[in-house]
Amino acid sequence: MIKTLDEWSELYVLLKLLAEGKLYAADKNANKIPSFYYNVFKILRSEKNSNLEYSRETEIKVINAETRELICCGADRQAACGYEVEKGHGWGF
């Protein structure tokens, strides 16, 4: 599976926002303004066949936005997500 730079950038931004929980503002020269940021509580993502919701609570949860089915969660993230991807029912970036 070959990914383009744009696709890898999307993945990086998604994981960075989920990990840090903050989206920083920038000045006109694209320099981060550390004192001005938006808290990130949830990220909504639309794919061709599904809509996903990444929720940042006490642990990160990935939810199918249409069925409200929990796809993976916190400590179970690797096991649950790995199973879904192996079976071809998972989600991609």
Tab-separated table of C-alpha atoms in Angstrom:
chain	number	residue	atom	x	y	z
A	1	MET	CA	0.000	0.000	0.000
A	2	ILE	CA	1.615	3.247	-1.135
A	3	LYS	CA	0.557	6.464	0.536
A	4	THR	CA	1.097	9.955	-0.799
A	5	LEU	CA	2.602	12.754	1.267
A	6	ASP	CA	-0.877	14.294	1.608
A	7	GLU	CA	-2.298	11.065	3.026
A	8	TRP	CA	0.566	10.704	5.520
A	9	SER	CA	0.120	14.356	6.498
A	10	GLU	CA	-3.574	13.750	7.218
A	11	LEU	CA	-2.690	10.798	9.438
A	12	TYR	CA	-0.036	12.827	11.280
A	13	VAL	CA	-2.420	15.733	11.931
A	14	LEU	CA	-5.187	13.381	13.101
A	15	LEU	CA	-2.900	11.602	15.578
A	16	LYS	CA	-1.262	14.845	16.755
A	17	LEU	CA	-4.631	16.494	17.445
A	18	LEU	CA	-5.920	13.422	19.267
A	19	ALA	CA	-2.753	13.102	21.349
A	20	GLU	CA	-2.378	16.769	22.305
A	21	GLY	CA	-6.010	17.845	22.324
A	22	LYS	CA	-5.108	21.355	21.151
A	23	LEU	CA	-5.131	23.180	17.822
A	24	TYR	CA	-2.861	26.203	18.051
A	25	ALA	CA	-3.421	29.494	16.261
A	26	ALA	CA	-0.631	31.008	14.162
A	27	ASP	CA	0.474	34.472	13.170
A	28	LYS	CA	0.709	35.723	9.562
A	29	ASN	CA	4.126	33.991	9.211
A	30	ALA	CA	2.721	30.626	10.356
A	31	ASN	CA	4.457	30.811	13.745
A	32	LYS	CA	2.575	29.056	16.538
A	33	ILE	CA	1.003	31.288	19.198
A	34	PRO	CA	1.375	29.144	22.360
A	35	SER	CA	-1.123	31.197	24.388
A	36	PHE	CA	-3.932	30.918	21.813
A	37	TYR	CA	-5.409	27.518	20.997
A	38	TYR	CA	-8.656	25.609	20.539
A	39	ASN	CA	-9.358	22.518	22.634
A	40	VAL	CA	-10.073	19.432	20.530
A	41	PHE	CA	-12.742	17.171	22.016
A	42	LYS	CA	-13.885	15.341	18.918
A	43	ILE	CA	-12.825	14.881	15.284
A	44	LEU	CA	-15.387	13.948	12.634
A	45	ARG	CA	-14.148	12.223	9.491
A	46	SER	CA	-16.074	11.287	6.353
A	47	GLU	CA	-14.953	8.456	4.100
A	48	LYS	CA	-16.618	7.090	0.966
A	49	ASN	CA	-18.441	4.342	2.862
A	50	SER	CA	-18.508	5.592	6.437
A	51	ASN	CA	-18.431	8.504	8.828
A	52	LEU	CA	-16.140	8.166	11.828
A	53	GLU	CA	-16.024	10.071	15.082
A	54	TYR	CA	-12.776	10.193	17.071
A	55	SER	CA	-13.703	11.153	20.610
A	56	ARG	CA	-11.102	12.414	23.077
A	57	GLU	CA	-12.444	11.760	26.571
A	58	THR	CA	-10.472	10.037	29.344
A	59	GLU	CA	-9.283	7.763	26.534
A	60	ILE	CA	-9.496	8.047	22.759
A	61	LYS	CA	-12.536	6.336	21.225
A	62	VAL	CA	-13.255	5.711	17.555
A	63	ILE	CA	-16.990	5.477	16.844
A	64	ASN	CA	-18.950	4.789	13.672
A	65	ALA	CA	-20.917	8.041	13.456
A	66	GLU	CA	-23.851	6.408	11.658
A	67	THR	CA	-24.381	3.279	13.793
A	68	ARG	CA	-22.772	4.659	17.006
A	69	GLU	CA	-20.812	1.359	17.167
A	70	LEU	CA	-17.555	1.594	19.136
A	71	ILE	CA	-14.737	0.593	16.786
A	72	CYS	CA	-11.848	0.862	19.236
A	73	CYS	CA	-11.089	2.388	22.576
A	74	GLY	CA	-8.126	3.235	24.818
A	75	ALA	CA	-6.103	0.217	25.947
A	76	ASP	CA	-8.072	-2.053	23.607
A	77	ARG	CA	-7.199	0.209	20.678
A	78	GLN	CA	-4.473	-2.002	19.208
A	79	ALA	CA	-6.348	-5.283	19.592
A	80	ALA	CA	-9.731	-3.997	18.417
A	81	CYS	CA	-8.421	-1.902	15.540
A	82	GLY	CA	-6.015	-4.628	14.464
A	83	TYR	CA	-8.833	-7.154	14.328
A	84	GLU	CA	-11.070	-4.881	12.290
A	85	VAL	CA	-8.337	-4.041	9.778
A	86	GLU	CA	-7.289	-7.697	9.412
A	87	LYS	CA	-10.876	-8.697	8.650
A	88	GLY	CA	-11.220	-5.905	6.101
A	89	HIS	CA	-13.932	-4.112	8.064
A	90	GLY	CA	-11.757	-1.395	9.510
A	91	TRP	CA	-11.064	2.120	8.514
A	92	GLY	CA	-8.188	3.715	6.689
A	93	PHE	CA	-6.435	7.027	6.651
